[in-house]
Every structure is written in structure tokens, then in C-alpha cells.
Amino acid sequence: MKSFKQIFNEAENKIAGIAAAPGIVISKVYLFTKEKIKINDGEITDIEEAVSNLYEAIEKSKKELNKIFSIAKEKMEETRAAIFEAQVMILDDPILIENIIKRIRSEKRQPEYIVHDEISKYQDLMRMSHESYMSERAQDIEDIKNRIIRNLQKRRWKSKITNDLIVVSDSLTPADTILLSRCNVKGFVTDHGGLTSHAAIISRSLNIPAVVGTHNATSTIKDGDNIIVDGFHGYILINPNDEQLKFFKKKLEHLIELRKGLEEFKDKPALTNDGHEIQLMANVDVTGEMDIVISSGAKGIGLYRTEQIIEELGEFPGEQEQTTIYSKLSSRIYPDNIIIRAFDIGGDKVKFLNFEEPNPFLGMRGIRVLLENKLIFKTQIRAVLKASKDKNVQFMLPMVSTISEIRKSKEIIDECKRELKSDKIPFDKQMKIGIMVEVPSAAVMAREFALEVDFLSIGTNDLIQYLMAVDRGNDFVSDLYQEFSPAVVRTISHIVIEAKKAGKPVSLCGEMAGDTLAIPLLVGLGINSLSLSPATIPYAKRIISKFSFEKAQELSNDCLNSLTETEIQHKIEHFFKIHDITRTRNII
Ligand code: PEP
Ligand code: MG
């Protein structure tokens, strides 16, 4: 059978975008085109009537948004639904309203023209920041602007959507996403928007597969077309041929088959069939994923990537803002633990420097940036400490390559602790500090590094990149990015053995932990804690329940003696076969 890669490579009817919410759907398209709003910029004679119309339109908009807010609260976590509450608050902003009224009075122009002009000015400012988060928020404000104008023109929100369709649209405001989802929408595809667009976040919360940022979906796909949306890989196939349909129908059947019986694992620990427990924790990228984390049965959060906050906000969050975010997450996951990772800035992630580095992955990244920018580092440490008072927060350093980086970081952490203590602010005095092992130098020195900290977490995404000298995002060398390379397997084994010699726990939080095919090997290598995408946790539990720790050790010993990636892969596949585990990689 062909692989996804082959199917997509051969397809001429495909468009690609960002995989924003996982899942596969095949259905007919509802092309959601918003009516172009025509703005009347004429003069007015009755100013008082215009002002009263404005107030009426604002009240109506508030009512609509409150209604959407209550639908949203039913459908998703309250903090997510708060987007709509925030929109109502904008409508309550006295400065904005006063400005609009002042201009209606002085310019004597139609209120819809002034509303459009005034709110567009805010949006332009936001768009100018060039940060993805800010331009997404400018898009949300578009929704408020159009809502007031529509209400001034006394028109209604119209959509002719029927049930069970895939919505294709230029962009989707949070309100569109919520209202459309009431018609049992099967999937979302948009021209614009990124991973942090609210349409993407809401789709993930509602479990509706979505591909965003395709650029050309609305110009390529027609209303009523039949399409396949693959929210795992970020592709859409338009009017698929028989082969493609057959392939994806099979994948769907396979997905349904895989989901059967998963519920029973949800609240159980992950145990091998001889009772060896593996702790399965969740990786969290955006705070909106907490619902899935809770429902996945995760034993805590093994990696919270805080740099995503900068991505979402478009700027460094202040101490108070960070404290609020970390406290919310830690209390939500309590009594389980959350490992908050210090900002991993640089590389291909959030840019910090205003100059280009010749080799960003080998340059100012992670702990290197933080030690050079003590203020940013201290702000984050103080916020993490403040959120730690219930003793379920741990702190982890990314991209560590020398012992002195660990020691310098610990000194800064102690300095923050002294400050909080003298200000009588409560925090966990024993808060555990760990490091990511993702640079070969840290792997080689694992025992000595482990002696300096409380725990290690192996970051295979970077470890493979640095060990194999392959850029993790470069397609040309993707064949060399081998998680089952003997060098990678032996390095992981070395880290585990050395950490154990130092008496420190070691977990693994790279994507390899979520590759279901890798699980028996990692268990056999002696890793007793994995952090992975929450959606994969129930699948991982089921796989772990199918084999014994002893057999997993035999498998890993066998793999440690292998010389090629293919050899190791075949051994694992054979292991899956004899243990009657559905051969599964990355779930599907
Ligand atoms: C890793 O490198 O494996 C890791 C988990 O960190 P990130 O993917 O955020 O670099
Ligand atoms: Mg990393």
C-alpha cells in the first residue's frame, strides 16, 4: 500500500496548508463567502438620530456576541470561549465609542463610515507589528467592525449551510467558527490564518479537522466539490480520484478501528502486561489544548513550550501575565506536575535578534539567549516560582551544552528565590530544575550534567538534528533525519544509563515519544516517562499493555546491536506483529 507521502507527491489535485487540527474527513464543500460590505460614506443631516443608531447597533452587537459566548461555553473550555467576552469588552471601550461619536458630530458623516475608518486604524497598527499573533487579533477586530456595520445597516448574518459539510473560506472569525460548527461542520479549510488563529484553536478544541493558511483554497475549490481534508498532514485533495478515495476511506476505517476500545485506557495507568509502569505526560504548545490534555488521561504535562506564548502575543509577556498563565495551567493539572520549559528562542522558532545569523540552529538559541538577556530570564523564573507554590511545578532549561550554563542558570534561579523570599512571596523552595538533553555534548556528559540537576528530558527532535547533522526542517535531507538510526538509539541508551548512574530520572519529550512505533524500543531502553501529544496518549497506553518489560528489553538489546535504520525498523515491526499490535506509526 502506498504511503501518505507517495499519495500526496503524485496528486495533481492537491493544495497544501498548515495542519491545524488533526483528523481526516471526506465530504462536500460549503464555500463560505462573506458578503462584501458596502460602506455608505454620505453626509448626514440628523446627528442625534445617527448617534442613537450607533448606540442601538452596538447594543445589538453585544447581544449577538453574548449569545455566541454562551454557545461557545457549552462547546469548549471557558478560557477559550473568553475570546467572545473580550470582544464584548472592546464594544464597551469608552475611548473608542467617544472617538466615533465625536467624529460623527464634527464630520457629519454616516456612522458606518466613521466606525469603519476608526476601527481600521487600530487594525493597521496591529498589522504593522508583523507578528502572527497581532495580525490574527486584527482579524478578530474585523469581526467586531463588520458586526457593528451590519447592525447599522440592519442586515442579518446569513449562511445557507446545511449539515455535515466542510467549510472552505478566505478566513474565519471565532464567531463564524462557532456559529458554523452548530451545523455539524465536518472540517475547516481557510486561505489565511496560522496555528494560533482562533479558527485553528477552536477547531482543535472542538475536535474538527482543519487545514489553514492554504492561500488559494477559495480560488481553487468550488462550492459543492467533494474534498478530502487531512488535518494530520495539512493537505486537501479536490474531487479525489478512485485511488485517492480508496486510500483515505481505508485510513478512515483504520482510524475508527484504532479508536475502538480506547476509552477503557483513559483513566488507567500505562502498564506493560507484566506490570511495569510508564508515566505518560502531555506536551502542550498552546494553552487552549488543556481540554484535550485532561481528557487524554495524561499524568501531568511533561513539556510546556513557553516560547509559544511569545508567538501568540507577539511580544514578551510580563511577569504578571506569565504568572497568571503558569498558575492557571498548574492548578488545572494539579495534583499532577507540569514541567515548564524556559523560552526556547532562536533557531527556527521565535526570532529575538534583529539580525540574521548564518547558522541559527547553531547560534543564539535557548539557554544561550537567556543567559545573555538576564532580565527576560529573571522575569520568567520569577513567574514560574510564583506559580509553584502548590509544589507541582518544575522548570526545564533548553539547548544546554555545557555545565557552566547549568551553574549560571542555577545562580540566577537562586537570586530570584532570594528576591521573592525577601518580598515574602510564597513559592516552592524545592522546585525541581531539569535540563533538556538535545545537544550531543549534553548526551555525552549525561551523568555529570544529571548530577547538577533534578531530572533530564531527552529532546529527540533536536538531538537527532545535531547528532546526524540534518536540519530538522530541510526536505532535501529528510531521509537522513532518522529516529531509528543506530547512532540515535545508542545515544538514547547512553543517556538513560548515565542518568541512572547519577540517580536522576530521565524522560523523553521529542516527537519520537509520540511515534507509536518507537514505544516498545524506548520502554526497553529503560525510559520510564514519555511526554507526547495528548491525542496519542490513549493509543500509547494500549500498545504498552500488549507487551512485557522483559520482551521490550530483549527488543532494545537487539536494536542496540543493529547497524542500520532499516534493520532496527524491521525488528520493531516484527515485534509489533508477534505481539499482535496493529502496525501503527503516528497513529495512522
Ligand atoms: C526536542 O528538541 O525534542 C524538543 C522537544 O524541543 P523542541 O521541539 O521544542 O525543540
Ligand atoms: Mg528542542
XYZ file of C-alpha atoms and ligand atoms in Angstrom:
599
model
C 0.000 0.000 0.000
C 1.208 3.494 -0.825
C 2.230 5.892 1.927
C 0.764 9.339 2.554
C 3.926 10.819 1.106
C 3.513 8.906 -2.180
C -0.183 9.750 -2.429
C 0.451 13.476 -1.927
C 3.553 13.560 -4.136
C 1.648 12.049 -7.054
C -1.521 14.117 -6.584
C -2.192 16.940 -9.027
C -5.460 17.880 -7.337
C -3.904 18.825 -4.008
C -3.415 22.033 -2.126
C -1.286 22.338 0.938
C -1.602 24.352 4.101
C -0.904 24.176 7.817
C -2.178 21.116 9.655
C -4.183 22.964 12.299
C -6.396 20.281 13.828
C -5.854 16.525 13.385
C -8.216 14.096 11.646
C -9.360 13.068 8.182
C -12.702 13.979 6.594
C -14.228 13.374 3.202
C -17.264 15.476 2.372
C -18.850 18.115 0.167
C -17.782 21.732 0.354
C -19.692 24.730 1.583
C -17.870 27.741 0.193
C -18.429 30.372 2.830
C -18.098 33.742 1.171
C -18.829 36.687 3.297
C -20.909 39.396 1.716
C -18.730 42.306 0.725
C -19.793 45.163 2.922
C -20.554 48.375 1.051
C -19.896 51.410 3.171
C -22.101 54.454 2.770
C -19.850 57.424 3.353
C -22.525 60.065 2.663
C -23.282 63.082 4.769
C -25.994 63.106 7.413
C -28.424 65.781 8.492
C -29.769 64.365 11.748
C -26.779 63.880 14.065
C -28.814 62.768 17.088
C -30.506 60.063 15.055
C -27.128 58.831 13.782
C -25.709 58.678 17.336
C -28.767 56.842 18.581
C -28.468 54.367 15.637
C -24.863 53.786 16.626
C -25.787 53.004 20.238
C -28.519 50.669 19.034
C -26.106 48.838 16.701
C -23.539 48.475 19.480
C -26.154 47.077 21.857
C -27.343 44.627 19.201
C -23.740 43.537 18.521
C -23.177 42.987 22.247
C -26.317 40.855 22.456
C -25.173 38.748 19.493
C -21.710 38.285 20.926
C -23.077 37.333 24.351
C -25.227 34.725 22.648
C -22.179 33.364 20.793
C -20.247 33.442 24.084
C -22.854 31.228 25.747
C -22.851 28.760 22.806
C -19.061 28.727 22.955
C -19.081 27.996 26.684
C -21.246 24.940 26.062
C -18.897 23.714 23.365
C -15.464 24.421 24.766
C -13.350 25.320 27.736
C -14.406 28.609 29.325
C -10.982 30.251 28.935
C -11.158 29.638 25.175
C -14.693 30.943 24.964
C -13.474 34.115 26.666
C -12.403 35.393 23.211
C -16.009 36.486 22.817
C -16.122 38.094 26.203
C -13.045 40.072 25.156
C -14.851 41.194 22.004
C -17.785 42.446 24.089
C -15.268 44.368 26.187
C -13.970 46.145 23.090
C -17.545 47.237 22.406
C -17.575 48.693 25.910
C -14.382 50.678 25.361
C -15.428 54.282 26.173
C -12.486 55.842 24.307
C -13.326 54.053 21.081
C -17.036 54.893 21.314
C -16.345 58.523 22.300
C -13.973 58.945 19.359
C -16.563 57.598 16.948
C -19.309 59.848 18.326
C -17.038 62.889 18.328
C -16.245 62.285 14.670
C -19.912 61.744 13.733
C -20.688 65.108 15.299
C -17.782 67.010 13.778
C -17.630 65.371 10.322
C -21.406 64.833 9.910
C -20.786 61.600 8.001
C -22.602 58.275 8.158
C -21.744 56.354 11.384
C -20.853 53.232 9.360
C -18.147 55.177 7.545
C -16.687 56.534 10.817
C -16.862 53.090 12.516
C -15.068 51.556 9.549
C -12.400 54.226 9.435
C -11.802 54.391 13.190
C -11.548 50.623 13.806
C -9.448 50.118 10.645
C -6.859 52.472 12.131
C -6.466 50.152 15.140
C -6.170 47.173 12.817
C -3.482 48.825 10.703
C -1.431 49.439 13.823
C -1.768 45.802 14.841
C -0.892 44.520 11.377
C 2.195 46.702 11.279
C 3.707 44.699 14.145
C 4.354 41.855 11.599
C 3.809 39.336 14.378
C 1.471 36.488 13.519
C -0.449 36.812 16.790
C -1.132 40.509 16.321
C -2.329 40.115 12.755
C -4.626 37.295 13.869
C -6.083 39.629 16.506
C -6.521 42.347 13.857
C -8.668 39.775 12.051
C -10.815 39.286 15.186
C -11.389 43.019 15.340
C -12.554 42.870 11.718
C -15.381 40.746 13.031
C -16.427 43.397 15.541
C -16.182 46.154 12.930
C -18.303 44.270 10.412
C -20.794 43.302 13.084
C -21.429 46.928 14.080
C -21.662 47.999 10.423
C -24.027 45.140 9.605
C -26.220 46.148 12.531
C -26.125 49.808 11.485
C -27.324 48.675 8.065
C -29.909 46.465 9.796
C -28.783 43.340 7.930
C -28.586 39.812 9.383
C -25.742 37.223 9.477
C -26.624 34.798 6.708
C -25.324 31.388 5.891
C -27.035 28.790 3.745
C -25.039 25.945 5.174
C -26.690 22.587 5.635
C -25.422 19.857 7.915
C -22.266 17.732 7.514
C -20.255 19.881 5.112
C -16.652 21.074 5.030
C -16.442 24.841 5.286
C -13.949 26.497 2.925
C -13.408 30.180 3.496
C -10.994 33.002 2.980
C -10.687 33.348 6.749
C -12.881 32.532 9.708
C -13.533 34.714 12.678
C -14.016 32.988 16.032
C -17.718 33.796 15.830
C -18.045 32.277 12.318
C -16.295 29.142 13.544
C -18.653 28.743 16.495
C -21.833 29.515 14.563
C -20.905 27.233 11.658
C -19.939 24.394 13.990
C -23.576 24.249 15.126
C -24.380 22.699 11.721
C -22.202 19.701 12.479
C -19.411 21.010 10.269
C -17.039 18.196 9.290
C -13.936 20.258 8.648
C -12.496 23.721 8.116
C -10.211 24.968 5.338
C -9.046 28.571 5.114
C -6.857 30.678 2.835
C -5.429 32.663 5.726
C -4.508 32.067 9.331
C -1.834 30.170 11.190
C -1.634 27.711 14.061
C -2.559 30.372 16.577
C -5.513 31.738 14.640
C -8.644 31.332 16.680
C -10.224 29.275 13.933
C -7.341 26.807 14.409
C -7.509 26.828 18.193
C -11.281 26.456 18.218
C -11.130 23.608 15.680
C -8.709 21.774 17.952
C -10.956 22.383 20.961
C -13.992 21.136 19.048
C -12.105 18.224 17.511
C -12.911 19.289 13.941
C -10.102 18.576 11.424
C -8.732 21.771 9.912
C -6.149 22.952 7.401
C -5.429 26.690 7.455
C -3.154 29.085 5.573
C -3.596 27.418 2.160
C -3.503 30.797 0.328
C -5.594 29.518 -2.584
C -8.351 27.259 -1.234
C -11.232 29.614 -2.091
C -9.926 30.274 -5.589
C -9.298 26.568 -6.313
C -12.181 24.813 -4.582
C -15.778 25.276 -5.739
C -18.996 25.121 -3.754
C -20.262 21.539 -3.795
C -16.879 19.982 -4.670
C -16.050 16.761 -2.906
C -12.815 17.094 -0.930
C -10.580 15.186 1.440
C -9.130 17.196 4.310
C -6.125 15.648 6.018
C -5.625 17.598 9.226
C -2.712 15.357 10.232
C -0.515 16.356 7.292
C -2.084 19.656 6.155
C -3.320 18.616 2.683
C -6.578 18.866 0.772
C -7.438 16.714 -2.244
C -10.061 18.224 -4.535
C -12.561 15.874 -6.206
C -10.355 12.878 -5.384
C -9.905 10.056 -7.901
C -10.824 6.441 -7.109
C -7.367 5.540 -5.874
C -7.228 8.507 -3.504
C -10.738 7.840 -2.224
C -9.942 4.208 -1.643
C -6.742 5.130 0.208
C -8.408 7.622 2.538
C -11.522 5.527 3.139
C -9.196 2.779 4.256
C -7.349 5.212 6.513
C -10.658 6.348 7.979
C -11.727 2.770 8.644
C -8.341 2.173 10.215
C -8.765 5.267 12.417
C -12.213 4.125 13.533
C -10.852 0.654 14.206
C -7.970 2.100 16.223
C -10.294 4.255 18.301
C -12.421 1.272 19.358
C -11.897 0.287 22.979
C -9.579 3.204 23.686
C -11.900 4.652 26.335
C -11.100 1.855 28.765
C -7.463 3.025 28.912
C -8.240 6.626 29.688
C -8.205 6.535 33.468
C -5.797 3.644 33.863
C -2.028 3.878 34.339
C 0.162 2.845 31.393
C 1.303 -0.660 32.371
C 3.152 -3.338 30.446
C 1.473 -6.733 30.731
C 3.953 -7.655 33.499
C 3.062 -4.543 35.495
C 5.930 -2.151 34.666
C 4.556 1.404 34.747
C 5.443 4.087 32.222
C 4.430 7.613 33.059
C 2.754 9.235 30.051
C 2.661 13.008 30.164
C 1.435 15.572 27.649
C 3.304 18.084 25.516
C 1.500 21.404 25.489
C 2.104 24.095 22.876
C -0.847 26.393 23.264
C -2.851 26.764 26.443
C -6.045 26.031 24.506
C -5.048 22.389 24.340
C -5.727 21.796 28.059
C -9.137 20.228 27.435
C -7.554 17.503 25.323
C -4.793 17.055 27.932
C -7.331 16.436 30.677
C -9.486 14.111 28.592
C -6.464 12.143 27.313
C -5.678 10.739 30.754
C -2.178 12.276 30.817
C -0.191 12.034 34.078
C 0.859 15.663 34.017
C 2.497 17.958 31.466
C 6.000 16.861 30.541
C 6.786 19.822 28.313
C 5.161 23.214 28.184
C 6.795 25.175 25.358
C 6.586 28.724 26.714
C 8.028 30.345 23.583
C 4.566 29.755 22.101
C 3.269 32.496 24.393
C 5.555 34.988 22.654
C 4.300 33.655 19.335
C 0.682 34.127 20.469
C 1.152 37.565 22.000
C 3.671 38.919 19.525
C 5.800 40.189 22.412
C 7.439 39.043 25.627
C 4.795 38.577 28.284
C 5.393 40.460 31.537
C 5.908 38.799 34.922
C 2.272 39.145 35.979
C 0.973 37.850 32.657
C 3.287 34.834 32.824
C 2.403 34.151 36.457
C -1.278 34.068 35.516
C -0.702 31.689 32.591
C 1.561 29.305 34.552
C -0.666 29.363 37.646
C -3.758 28.539 35.593
C -2.031 25.594 33.930
C -0.532 24.261 37.142
C -3.807 24.441 39.026
C -5.643 22.789 36.124
C -3.231 19.828 36.106
C -2.865 19.615 39.930
C -2.029 17.302 41.733
C -0.015 16.100 38.720
C 3.091 18.033 37.743
C 3.799 20.485 34.976
C 7.290 20.941 33.542
C 7.581 24.496 32.303
C 10.419 24.938 29.831
C 12.263 28.253 29.733
C 11.794 30.202 26.490
C 13.484 28.281 23.666
C 14.015 31.328 21.479
C 16.092 31.258 18.267
C 16.750 28.511 15.711
C 13.626 28.267 13.593
C 11.414 29.466 16.445
C 10.543 32.937 17.730
C 13.148 35.388 16.439
C 14.811 37.520 19.038
C 17.795 39.091 17.396
C 17.233 41.793 14.842
C 19.979 40.457 12.632
C 20.200 37.273 10.606
C 22.549 34.589 11.899
C 24.386 32.488 9.305
C 23.519 29.285 11.218
C 20.569 29.996 13.527
C 20.319 26.402 14.789
C 23.939 26.605 15.911
C 23.693 30.153 17.121
C 21.850 32.138 19.733
C 19.196 29.721 20.862
C 17.553 28.585 24.106
C 19.663 28.955 27.230
C 22.312 30.932 25.308
C 19.824 33.731 24.647
C 18.514 33.684 28.213
C 21.926 33.918 29.850
C 22.749 36.879 27.636
C 19.425 38.549 28.492
C 19.171 38.179 32.212
C 16.146 40.439 32.581
C 13.997 38.269 30.339
C 15.272 35.134 32.052
C 14.644 36.501 35.543
C 11.141 37.678 34.656
C 10.290 34.175 33.549
C 11.939 32.457 36.524
C 10.117 34.729 38.993
C 6.786 33.981 37.282
C 7.457 30.216 37.314
C 8.443 30.351 41.002
C 5.333 32.330 41.867
C 3.208 29.690 40.114
C 4.998 26.909 42.027
C 3.514 27.436 45.465
C 1.414 24.256 45.261
C 4.621 22.312 44.618
C 3.604 20.801 41.280
C 5.742 22.998 39.013
C 9.164 22.046 37.642
C 11.431 24.166 35.469
C 13.484 22.978 32.497
C 16.331 24.576 30.534
C 16.522 24.130 26.735
C 19.568 23.715 24.486
C 22.077 23.186 27.311
C 25.531 22.313 26.004
C 27.885 22.989 28.949
C 27.937 22.526 32.713
C 28.628 26.199 33.227
C 25.309 27.078 31.549
C 23.565 24.948 34.178
C 25.529 26.514 37.026
C 24.945 30.074 35.818
C 21.220 29.374 35.422
C 21.032 27.944 38.931
C 22.704 31.063 40.319
C 20.088 33.233 38.613
C 17.294 30.997 39.926
C 18.735 31.344 43.469
C 18.891 35.102 43.039
C 15.182 35.139 42.107
C 14.362 32.936 45.094
C 16.164 35.365 47.439
C 14.218 38.299 45.986
C 10.858 36.570 46.381
C 11.754 35.455 49.888
C 12.636 38.962 50.996
C 9.350 40.201 49.471
C 7.538 37.434 51.376
C 6.068 35.995 48.170
C 5.311 32.266 48.522
C 6.972 29.735 46.189
C 8.219 26.147 46.231
C 11.722 26.320 47.732
C 12.472 22.821 46.430
C 11.152 23.430 42.906
C 12.852 20.841 40.700
C 15.181 22.021 37.939
C 15.908 19.887 34.893
C 17.571 20.152 31.502
C 16.722 19.090 28.005
C 19.296 16.677 26.611
C 19.180 17.651 22.962
C 22.740 18.588 22.112
C 25.333 15.804 21.660
C 27.681 17.365 24.247
C 24.943 17.053 26.885
C 24.310 13.464 25.817
C 27.984 12.527 26.118
C 28.210 14.192 29.542
C 24.777 12.988 30.694
C 25.947 11.653 34.068
C 27.883 14.773 35.052
C 25.084 17.059 33.817
C 22.492 14.965 35.672
C 24.433 15.394 38.922
C 23.881 19.150 38.633
C 20.076 18.960 38.257
C 16.960 17.071 39.419
C 15.930 15.473 36.127
C 16.768 15.055 32.430
C 14.423 15.119 29.470
C 15.630 13.884 26.094
C 14.627 16.159 23.223
C 14.944 13.861 20.242
C 13.760 16.488 17.749
C 16.967 18.419 18.227
C 19.141 15.542 19.360
C 18.607 13.792 16.011
C 19.219 17.038 14.127
C 22.501 17.764 15.914
C 23.682 14.147 16.055
C 23.027 13.405 12.381
C 23.856 16.934 11.182
C 20.491 17.275 9.440
C 18.368 20.397 9.653
C 15.086 19.154 11.143
C 13.067 21.244 8.683
C 15.038 20.626 5.496
C 13.258 18.380 2.991
C 16.401 17.733 0.972
C 17.995 15.786 3.803
C 14.866 14.410 5.444
C 15.952 10.844 4.614
C 18.872 11.305 6.976
C 16.658 12.512 9.806
C 16.401 9.015 11.248
C 14.940 8.442 14.670
C 15.765 4.759 14.335
C 19.350 5.361 13.351
C 21.621 3.075 15.451
C 23.523 6.219 16.484
C 20.333 7.754 17.879
C 19.250 4.557 19.639
C 22.684 4.083 21.201
C 22.837 7.718 22.288
C 19.443 7.475 23.999
C 20.576 4.296 25.721
C 23.780 6.019 26.885
C 21.829 8.956 28.334
C 19.456 6.638 30.222
C 22.282 4.530 31.670
C 24.310 7.582 32.716
C 21.287 9.371 34.265
C 20.541 6.244 36.273
C 24.156 6.134 37.487
C 23.626 9.664 38.744
C 20.359 8.543 40.362
C 18.267 11.016 38.369
C 15.016 10.380 36.464
C 15.057 10.689 32.701
C 12.140 11.167 30.364
C 11.788 11.743 26.607
C 9.701 14.567 25.170
C 10.624 14.760 21.462
C 8.209 13.689 18.710
C 9.743 10.215 18.882
C 7.757 9.647 22.118
C 4.565 10.113 20.095
C 5.656 7.789 17.318
C 3.776 4.738 18.432
C 6.241 2.519 16.580
C 9.059 3.727 18.849
C 7.321 2.989 22.152
C 8.439 -0.627 22.840
C 12.030 0.314 21.979
C 12.005 3.340 24.335
C 10.429 1.300 27.146
C 13.043 -1.405 26.629
C 15.840 1.156 26.784
C 14.699 1.916 30.344
C 12.869 5.204 29.863
C 10.050 5.323 32.371
C 8.455 8.566 31.404
C 7.387 9.836 27.983
C 5.862 13.176 27.098
C 3.847 13.223 23.900
C 0.963 14.832 22.066
C -2.135 14.303 24.233
C -4.169 12.798 21.375
C -1.680 9.916 21.161
C -1.692 9.024 24.878
C -4.593 6.520 24.847
C -3.052 4.746 21.815
C 0.300 4.604 23.598
C -1.315 3.081 26.706
C -2.916 0.353 24.650
C 0.357 -0.504 22.903
C 2.237 -0.629 26.212
C -0.382 -3.022 27.626
C 0.400 -5.558 24.878
C 3.986 -6.484 25.769
C 6.143 -7.278 28.792
C 9.026 -5.171 30.015
C 11.319 -8.162 29.569
C 10.391 -8.567 25.905
C 10.849 -4.837 25.335
C 14.329 -5.098 26.831
C 15.148 -8.002 24.507
C 13.977 -5.861 21.576
C 16.071 -2.864 22.597
C 19.180 -5.017 23.170
C 18.682 -6.449 19.724
C 18.327 -2.949 18.242
C 21.435 -1.744 20.076
C 23.396 -4.352 18.119
C 21.995 -3.297 14.752
C 23.892 -1.319 12.174
C 21.242 0.353 10.069
C 17.970 2.195 10.490
C 16.151 -0.306 8.255
C 17.357 -3.216 10.359
C 16.020 -1.583 13.526
C 12.723 -0.703 11.908
C 12.236 -4.270 10.709
C 12.948 -5.608 14.182
C 10.352 -3.304 15.691
C 7.805 -4.172 13.010
C 8.374 -7.842 13.707
C 7.865 -7.136 17.437
C 4.529 -5.490 16.633
C 3.489 -8.487 14.570
C 4.282 -11.156 17.137
C 2.573 -9.142 19.867
C -0.477 -8.682 17.686
C -0.255 -4.910 17.846
C -1.762 -3.139 14.841
C 1.201 -1.846 12.881
C 0.836 1.826 13.560
C 3.077 4.788 13.200
C 1.999 8.263 14.279
C -1.428 6.771 14.945
C -2.393 6.257 11.299
C 13.076 18.473 21.124
O 14.029 19.092 20.632
O 12.941 17.242 21.043
C 12.023 19.199 21.850
C 11.077 18.547 22.485
O 12.040 20.534 21.798
P 11.531 21.420 20.558
O 10.846 20.505 19.596
O 10.628 22.419 21.174
O 12.795 21.999 20.038
Mg 14.413 21.112 21.164
